[in-house]
Coordinates of C-alpha atoms in Angstrom, one line a residue:
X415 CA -13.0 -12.9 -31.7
X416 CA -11.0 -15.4 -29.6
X417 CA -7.4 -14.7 -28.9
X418 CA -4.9 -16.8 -30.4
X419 CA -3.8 -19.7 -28.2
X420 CA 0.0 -19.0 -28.2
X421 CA -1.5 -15.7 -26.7
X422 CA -2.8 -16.6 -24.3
X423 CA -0.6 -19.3 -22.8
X424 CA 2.6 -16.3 -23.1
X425 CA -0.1 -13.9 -21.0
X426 CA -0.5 -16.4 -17.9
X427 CA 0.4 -14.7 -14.6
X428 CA 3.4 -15.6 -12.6
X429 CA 3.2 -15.7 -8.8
X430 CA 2.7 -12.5 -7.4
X431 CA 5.6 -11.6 -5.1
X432 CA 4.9 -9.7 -1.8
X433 CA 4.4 -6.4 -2.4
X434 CA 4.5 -6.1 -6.3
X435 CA 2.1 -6.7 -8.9
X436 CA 2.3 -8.7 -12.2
X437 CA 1.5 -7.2 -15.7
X438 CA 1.4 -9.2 -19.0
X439 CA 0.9 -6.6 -22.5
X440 CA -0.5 -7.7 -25.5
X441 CA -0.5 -5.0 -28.2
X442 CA 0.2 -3.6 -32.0
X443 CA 4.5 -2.9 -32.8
X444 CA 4.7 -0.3 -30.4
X445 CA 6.1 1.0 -27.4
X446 CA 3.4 1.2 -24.4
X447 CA 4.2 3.1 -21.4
X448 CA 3.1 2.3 -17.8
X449 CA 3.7 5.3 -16.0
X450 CA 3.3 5.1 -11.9
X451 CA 3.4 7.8 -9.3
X452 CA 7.3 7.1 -8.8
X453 CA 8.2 5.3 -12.0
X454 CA 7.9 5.0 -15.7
X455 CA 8.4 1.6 -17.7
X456 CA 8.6 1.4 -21.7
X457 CA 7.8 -2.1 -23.1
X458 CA 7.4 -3.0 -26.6
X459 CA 5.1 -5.1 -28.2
X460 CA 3.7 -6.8 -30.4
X461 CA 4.7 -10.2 -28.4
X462 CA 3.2 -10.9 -24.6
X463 CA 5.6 -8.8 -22.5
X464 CA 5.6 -9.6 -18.4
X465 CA 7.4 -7.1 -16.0
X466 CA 7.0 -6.6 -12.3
X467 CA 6.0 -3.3 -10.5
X468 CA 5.0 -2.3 -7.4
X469 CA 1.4 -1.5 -6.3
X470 CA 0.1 1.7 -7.1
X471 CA -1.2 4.1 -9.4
X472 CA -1.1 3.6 -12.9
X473 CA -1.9 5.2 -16.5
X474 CA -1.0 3.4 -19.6
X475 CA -0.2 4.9 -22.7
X476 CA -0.2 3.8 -26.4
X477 CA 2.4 5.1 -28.9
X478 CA 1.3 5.0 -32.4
X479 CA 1.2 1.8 -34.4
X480 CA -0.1 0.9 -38.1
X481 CA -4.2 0.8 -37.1
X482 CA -3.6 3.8 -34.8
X483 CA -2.8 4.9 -31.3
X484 CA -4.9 2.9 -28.6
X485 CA -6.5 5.0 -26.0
X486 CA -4.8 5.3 -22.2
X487 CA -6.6 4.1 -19.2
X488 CA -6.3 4.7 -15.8
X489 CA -6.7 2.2 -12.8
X490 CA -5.1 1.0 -9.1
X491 CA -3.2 -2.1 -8.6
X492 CA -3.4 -3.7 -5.1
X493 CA -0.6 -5.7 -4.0
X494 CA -0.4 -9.0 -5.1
X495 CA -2.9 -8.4 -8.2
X496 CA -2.3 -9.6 -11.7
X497 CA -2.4 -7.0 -14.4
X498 CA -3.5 -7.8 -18.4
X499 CA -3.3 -5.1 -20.4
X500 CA -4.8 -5.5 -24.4
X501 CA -4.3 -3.7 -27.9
X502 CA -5.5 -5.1 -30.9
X503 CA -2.3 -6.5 -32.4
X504 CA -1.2 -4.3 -35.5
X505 CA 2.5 -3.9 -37.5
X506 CA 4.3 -0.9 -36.7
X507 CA 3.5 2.5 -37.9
X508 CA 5.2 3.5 -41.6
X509 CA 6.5 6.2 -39.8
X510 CA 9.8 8.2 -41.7
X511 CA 12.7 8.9 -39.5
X512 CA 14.8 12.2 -40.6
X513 CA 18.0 12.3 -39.4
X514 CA 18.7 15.6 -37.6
X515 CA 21.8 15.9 -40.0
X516 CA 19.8 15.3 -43.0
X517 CA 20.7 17.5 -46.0
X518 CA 17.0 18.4 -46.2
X519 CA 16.7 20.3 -43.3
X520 CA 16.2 24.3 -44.0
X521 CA 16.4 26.4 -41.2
X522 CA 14.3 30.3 -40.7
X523 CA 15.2 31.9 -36.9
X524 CA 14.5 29.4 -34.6
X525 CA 13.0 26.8 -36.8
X526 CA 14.8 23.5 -38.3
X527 CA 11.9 22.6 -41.0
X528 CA 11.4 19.5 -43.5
X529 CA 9.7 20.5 -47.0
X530 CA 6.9 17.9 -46.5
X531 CA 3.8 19.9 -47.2
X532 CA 1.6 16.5 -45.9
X533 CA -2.2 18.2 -45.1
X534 CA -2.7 15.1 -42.5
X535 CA 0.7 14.1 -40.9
X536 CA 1.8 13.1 -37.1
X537 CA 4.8 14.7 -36.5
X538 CA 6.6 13.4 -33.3
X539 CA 10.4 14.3 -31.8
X540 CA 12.5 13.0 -29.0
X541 CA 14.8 15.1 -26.3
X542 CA 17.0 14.1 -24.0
X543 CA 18.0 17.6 -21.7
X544 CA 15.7 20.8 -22.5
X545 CA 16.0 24.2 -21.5
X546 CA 14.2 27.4 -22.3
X547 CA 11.2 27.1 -25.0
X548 CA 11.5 24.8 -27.9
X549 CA 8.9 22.0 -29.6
X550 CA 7.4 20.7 -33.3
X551 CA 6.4 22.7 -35.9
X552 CA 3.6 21.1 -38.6
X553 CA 1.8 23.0 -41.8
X554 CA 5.2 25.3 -42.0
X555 CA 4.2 28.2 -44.3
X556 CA 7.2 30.2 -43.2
X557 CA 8.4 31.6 -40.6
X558 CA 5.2 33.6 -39.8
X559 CA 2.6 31.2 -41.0
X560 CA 2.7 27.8 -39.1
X561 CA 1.4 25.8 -35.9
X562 CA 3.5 24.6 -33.2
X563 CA 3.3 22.3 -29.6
X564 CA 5.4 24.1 -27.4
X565 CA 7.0 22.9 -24.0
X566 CA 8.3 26.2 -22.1
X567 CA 10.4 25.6 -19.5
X568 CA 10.7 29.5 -18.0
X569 CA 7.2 29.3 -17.3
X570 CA 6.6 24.9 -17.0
X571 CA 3.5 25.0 -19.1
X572 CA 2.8 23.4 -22.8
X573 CA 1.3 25.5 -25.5
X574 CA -0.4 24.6 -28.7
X575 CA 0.4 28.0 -30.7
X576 CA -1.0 29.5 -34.1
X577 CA 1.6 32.1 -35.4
X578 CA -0.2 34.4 -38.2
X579 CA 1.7 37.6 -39.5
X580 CA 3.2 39.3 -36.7
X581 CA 0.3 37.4 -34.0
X582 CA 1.0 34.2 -31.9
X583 CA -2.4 33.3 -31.0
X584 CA -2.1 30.4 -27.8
X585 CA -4.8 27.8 -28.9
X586 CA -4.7 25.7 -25.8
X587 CA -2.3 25.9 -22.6
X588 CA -2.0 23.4 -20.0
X589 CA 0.9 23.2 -17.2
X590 CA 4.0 21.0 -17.7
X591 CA 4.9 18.1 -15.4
X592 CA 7.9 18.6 -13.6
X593 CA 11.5 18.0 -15.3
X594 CA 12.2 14.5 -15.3
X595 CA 15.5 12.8 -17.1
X596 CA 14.8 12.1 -20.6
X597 CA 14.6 11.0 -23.2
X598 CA 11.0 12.7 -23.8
X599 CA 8.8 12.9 -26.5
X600 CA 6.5 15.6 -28.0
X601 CA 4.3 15.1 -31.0
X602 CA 1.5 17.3 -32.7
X603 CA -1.2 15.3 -34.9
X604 CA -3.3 18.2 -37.4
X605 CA -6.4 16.4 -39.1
X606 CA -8.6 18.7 -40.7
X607 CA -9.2 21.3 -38.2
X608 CA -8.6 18.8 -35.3
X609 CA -4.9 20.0 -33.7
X610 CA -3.8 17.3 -30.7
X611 CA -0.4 17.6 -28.9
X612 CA 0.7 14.7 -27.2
X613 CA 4.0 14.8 -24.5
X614 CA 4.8 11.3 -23.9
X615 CA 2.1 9.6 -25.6
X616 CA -0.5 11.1 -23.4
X617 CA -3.3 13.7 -25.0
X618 CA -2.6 17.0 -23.6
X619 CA -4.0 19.9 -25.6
X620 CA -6.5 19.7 -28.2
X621 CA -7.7 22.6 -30.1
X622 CA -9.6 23.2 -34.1
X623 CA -8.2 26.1 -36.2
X624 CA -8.5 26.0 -40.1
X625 CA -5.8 29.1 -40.6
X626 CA -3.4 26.2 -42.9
X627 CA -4.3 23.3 -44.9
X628 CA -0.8 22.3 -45.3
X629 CA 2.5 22.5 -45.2
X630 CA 5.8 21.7 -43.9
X631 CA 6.8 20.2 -40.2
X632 CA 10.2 20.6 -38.1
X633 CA 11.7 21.4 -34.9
X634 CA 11.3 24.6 -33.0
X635 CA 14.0 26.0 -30.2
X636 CA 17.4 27.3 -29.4
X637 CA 20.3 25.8 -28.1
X638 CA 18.6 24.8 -24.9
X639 CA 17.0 21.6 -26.1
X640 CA 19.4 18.3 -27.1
X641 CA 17.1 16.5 -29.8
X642 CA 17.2 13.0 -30.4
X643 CA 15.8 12.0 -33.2
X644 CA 12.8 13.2 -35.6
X645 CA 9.7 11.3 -37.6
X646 CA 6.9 12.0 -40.0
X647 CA 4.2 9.7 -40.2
X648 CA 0.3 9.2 -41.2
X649 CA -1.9 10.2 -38.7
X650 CA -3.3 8.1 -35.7
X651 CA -7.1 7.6 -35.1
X652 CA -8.2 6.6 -31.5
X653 CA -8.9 2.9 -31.1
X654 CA -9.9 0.4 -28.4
X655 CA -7.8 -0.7 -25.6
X656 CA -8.8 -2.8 -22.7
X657 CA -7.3 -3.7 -18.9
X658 CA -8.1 -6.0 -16.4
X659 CA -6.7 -6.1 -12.8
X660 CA -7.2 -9.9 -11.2
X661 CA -7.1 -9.6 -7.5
X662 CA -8.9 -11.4 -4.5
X663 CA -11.2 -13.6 -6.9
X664 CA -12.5 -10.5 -8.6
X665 CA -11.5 -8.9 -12.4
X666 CA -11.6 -5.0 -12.5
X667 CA -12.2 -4.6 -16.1
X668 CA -11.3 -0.9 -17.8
X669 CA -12.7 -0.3 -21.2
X670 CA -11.6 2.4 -23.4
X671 CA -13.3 2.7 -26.5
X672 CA -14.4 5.1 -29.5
X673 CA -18.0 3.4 -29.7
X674 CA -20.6 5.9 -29.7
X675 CA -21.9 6.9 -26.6
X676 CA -24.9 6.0 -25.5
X677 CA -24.9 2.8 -27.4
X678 CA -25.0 -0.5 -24.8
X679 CA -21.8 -2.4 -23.4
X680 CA -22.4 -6.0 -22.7
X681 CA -20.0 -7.9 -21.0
X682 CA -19.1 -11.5 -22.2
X683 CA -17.2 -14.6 -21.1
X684 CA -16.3 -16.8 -24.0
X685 CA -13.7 -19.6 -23.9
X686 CA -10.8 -20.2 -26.1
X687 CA -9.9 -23.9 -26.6
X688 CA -8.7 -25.1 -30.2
X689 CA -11.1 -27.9 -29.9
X690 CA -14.8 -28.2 -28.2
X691 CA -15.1 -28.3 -24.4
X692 CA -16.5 -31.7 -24.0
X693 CA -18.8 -34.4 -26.6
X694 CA -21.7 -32.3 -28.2
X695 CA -24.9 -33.2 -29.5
X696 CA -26.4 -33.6 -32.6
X697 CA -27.1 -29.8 -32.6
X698 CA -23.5 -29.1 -32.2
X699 CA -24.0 -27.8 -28.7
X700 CA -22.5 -29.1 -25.3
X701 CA -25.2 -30.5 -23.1
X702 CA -24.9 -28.9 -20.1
X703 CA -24.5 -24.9 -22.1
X704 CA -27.0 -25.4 -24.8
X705 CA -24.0 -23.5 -26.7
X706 CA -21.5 -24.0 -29.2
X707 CA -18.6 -25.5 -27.7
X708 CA -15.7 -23.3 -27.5
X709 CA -17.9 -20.1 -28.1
X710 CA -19.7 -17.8 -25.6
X711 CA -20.3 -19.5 -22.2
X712 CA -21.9 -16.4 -20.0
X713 CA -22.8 -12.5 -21.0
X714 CA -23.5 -10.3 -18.1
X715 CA -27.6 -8.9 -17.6
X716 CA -29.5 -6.1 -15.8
X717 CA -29.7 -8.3 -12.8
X718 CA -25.9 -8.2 -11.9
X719 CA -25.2 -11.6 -11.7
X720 CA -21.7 -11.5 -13.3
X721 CA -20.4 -8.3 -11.2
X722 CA -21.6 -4.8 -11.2
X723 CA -21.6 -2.7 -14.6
X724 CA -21.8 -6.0 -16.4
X725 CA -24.4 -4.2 -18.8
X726 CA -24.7 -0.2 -19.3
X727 CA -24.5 2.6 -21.1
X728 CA -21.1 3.7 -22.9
X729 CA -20.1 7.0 -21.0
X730 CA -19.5 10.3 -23.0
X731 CA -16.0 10.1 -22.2
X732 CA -15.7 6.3 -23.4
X733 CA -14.1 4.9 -20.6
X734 CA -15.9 2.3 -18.2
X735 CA -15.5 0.0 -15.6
X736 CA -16.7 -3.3 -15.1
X737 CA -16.3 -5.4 -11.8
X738 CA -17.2 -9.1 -12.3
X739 CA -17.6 -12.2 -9.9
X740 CA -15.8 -15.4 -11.1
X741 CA -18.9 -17.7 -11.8
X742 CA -19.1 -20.9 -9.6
X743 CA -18.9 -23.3 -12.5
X744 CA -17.0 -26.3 -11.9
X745 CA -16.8 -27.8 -14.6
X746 CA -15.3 -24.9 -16.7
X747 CA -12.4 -24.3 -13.7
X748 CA -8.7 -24.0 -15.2
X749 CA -10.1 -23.5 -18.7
X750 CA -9.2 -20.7 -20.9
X751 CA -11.6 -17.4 -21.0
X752 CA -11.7 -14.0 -23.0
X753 CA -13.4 -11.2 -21.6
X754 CA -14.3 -8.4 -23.3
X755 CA -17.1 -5.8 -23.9
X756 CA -20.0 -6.2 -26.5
X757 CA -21.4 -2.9 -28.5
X758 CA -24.7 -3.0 -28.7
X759 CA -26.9 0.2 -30.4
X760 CA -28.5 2.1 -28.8
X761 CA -31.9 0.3 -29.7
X762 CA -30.7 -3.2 -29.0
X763 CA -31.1 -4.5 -32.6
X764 CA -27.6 -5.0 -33.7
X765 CA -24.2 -6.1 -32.2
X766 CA -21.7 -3.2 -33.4
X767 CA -18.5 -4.0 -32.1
X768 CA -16.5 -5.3 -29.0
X769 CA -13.3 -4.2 -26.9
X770 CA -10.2 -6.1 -27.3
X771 CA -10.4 -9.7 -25.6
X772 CA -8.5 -9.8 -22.3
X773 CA -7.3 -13.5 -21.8
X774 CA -7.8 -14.6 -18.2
X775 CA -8.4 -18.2 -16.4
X776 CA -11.1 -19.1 -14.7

């Protein structure tokens, strides 16, 4: 599916300055979060957003939006590279904002908790300065019947807790990041038996447990936490997000996706133009492609022609990396392209998907 135009010609890299890099977003109506080794940058989509960083480390993170949450990646930025990052665009998430004053609130011991007795619900919240142990509360039974993400600052770790009777059963630990200023954000997502807590849009405990199959959500801590704000919304399925890293005449692609593993990825080069390339033939291709015009121009093969990884296997964890080789082709130089990843089955008979296009130039 080709990008639309205005897209692309909003995504087109600046001059890279000395030592910085340049990033253009394209994503659904919601924040995305480029987090680096010394800082953190919030943009919002849905329109192309540019912003300057410098080289270095990188992990990108999706919050929520209407089709879902698009997975993070992962990559290194060299100085001097350009940087696309791409989300399928989607409307923002019908997400329901309590305020913390809201007459609906009931409170039980440490616990602030909404009556919404939701059996699938992403409940997310927002501190700015946090102290002691506090976090979200979702399928609220009472006080001794609930589940609850939990960011302890006595002991810096993150807890995804089951509290049954007089028993608090830890589900899944994992250390906390240092203290940073805020705001932050901590969410917990129950689907089914599937519990995931998220801390800043990034996955980091996952657990099943069937003890609830509903129930209320809230806020969990003493005075030691400063919240900022509150939301219930539906949950988020996993979806695809792509990047791509343009430096030194090469494209490091990074492909997240939910296809299933062990089914094929494909890479493809397919132009976007809003009319055909050049004259075509009777057959309605352009001579010198023997394709469409303003379709598919090059896939990538066993033989590496395009760059390594042009074709293999999608990885158990769902996350690869492709490294293609502009192709010397004259006549296609300054034109329009969208990369992205085909899904093919596992037994090569039908095309079942692709990654988000990634609009580059060649």
């Amino acid at each position: 599916m080709n990008a639309p135009r205005t897209l692309l010609v909003a995504c087109i890299a600046l001059a890279p300055l000395s030592a910085q890099t340049t990033w253009s977003l394209c994503a659904g109506d919601a924040p995305v979060r480029i987090v680096g080794t010394a800082t953190t940058t919030t943009v919002r989509a849905p329109w192309p957003a540019s912003v300057r960083l410098p080289a270095g480390d990188y992990e990108v993170r999706f919050a929520a939006d209407a089709a879902g949450r698009p997975l993070a990646t992962a990559f290194s930025v060299p100085d001097g590279a350009a940087v696309r990052v791409v989300a399928a665009p989607a409307p923002a998430a019908a997400a329901v904002y309590v305020a913390l004053d809201a007459p609906e609130w009931r409170a039980a011991g440490d616990v602030r908790w909404i009556a919404d007795a939701r059996p699938e619900v992403l409940v997310e919240a927002a501190y700015e300065e946090a102290a002691g142990v506090f976090g979200v509360v979702a399928r609220w039974n009472g006080e001794h019947d609930h589940y609850r993400f939990v960011e302890d600052r006595e002991r810096n770790e993150l807890r995804l807790e089951r509290r049954h009777g007089d028993m608090v059963l830890v589900l899944a630990r994992a250390p906390a990041s240092a203290a940073s200023p805020g705001p932050h954000r901590l969410a917990l997502q129950v689907v089914g038996f599937r519990l995931v807590a998220l801390r800043d849009d990034a996955v980091v405990l996952q657990s099943l447990d069937g003890a609830f199959a509903a129930g209320g959500c809230g806020l969990f801590g003493g005075p030691g936490v400063t919240w900022r704000s509150f939301s219930i919304a539906p949950p988020a399925a996993s979806r695809d997000s792509a990047a791509a890293v343009v430096s030194d005449g090469r494209v490091d692609l990074r492909v997240a996706t939910i296809a299933v593993p062990g089914s094929w990825h494909v890479l493809e080069l397919s132009l976007d133009r809003p009319g055909p390339l050049a004259p075509t033939d009777s057959a309605g291709l352009a001579p010198w492609l023997l394709l469409a015009a303003g379709e598919r121009v090059l896939t990538g093969d066993l033989r590496g022609t395009l760059g390594e990884g042009t074709v293999g296997e999608v990885p158990g964890a769902g996350t690869f990396r492709t490294t293609l080789r502009w192709p010397f082709l004259p006549g296609l130089s300054g034109q329009f392209v969208v990369v992205r990843a085909l899904f093919v089955a596992a037994d090569g008979r039908a095309v079942e998907g692709a990654s988000p296009g990634v609009p580059l130039v060649f």
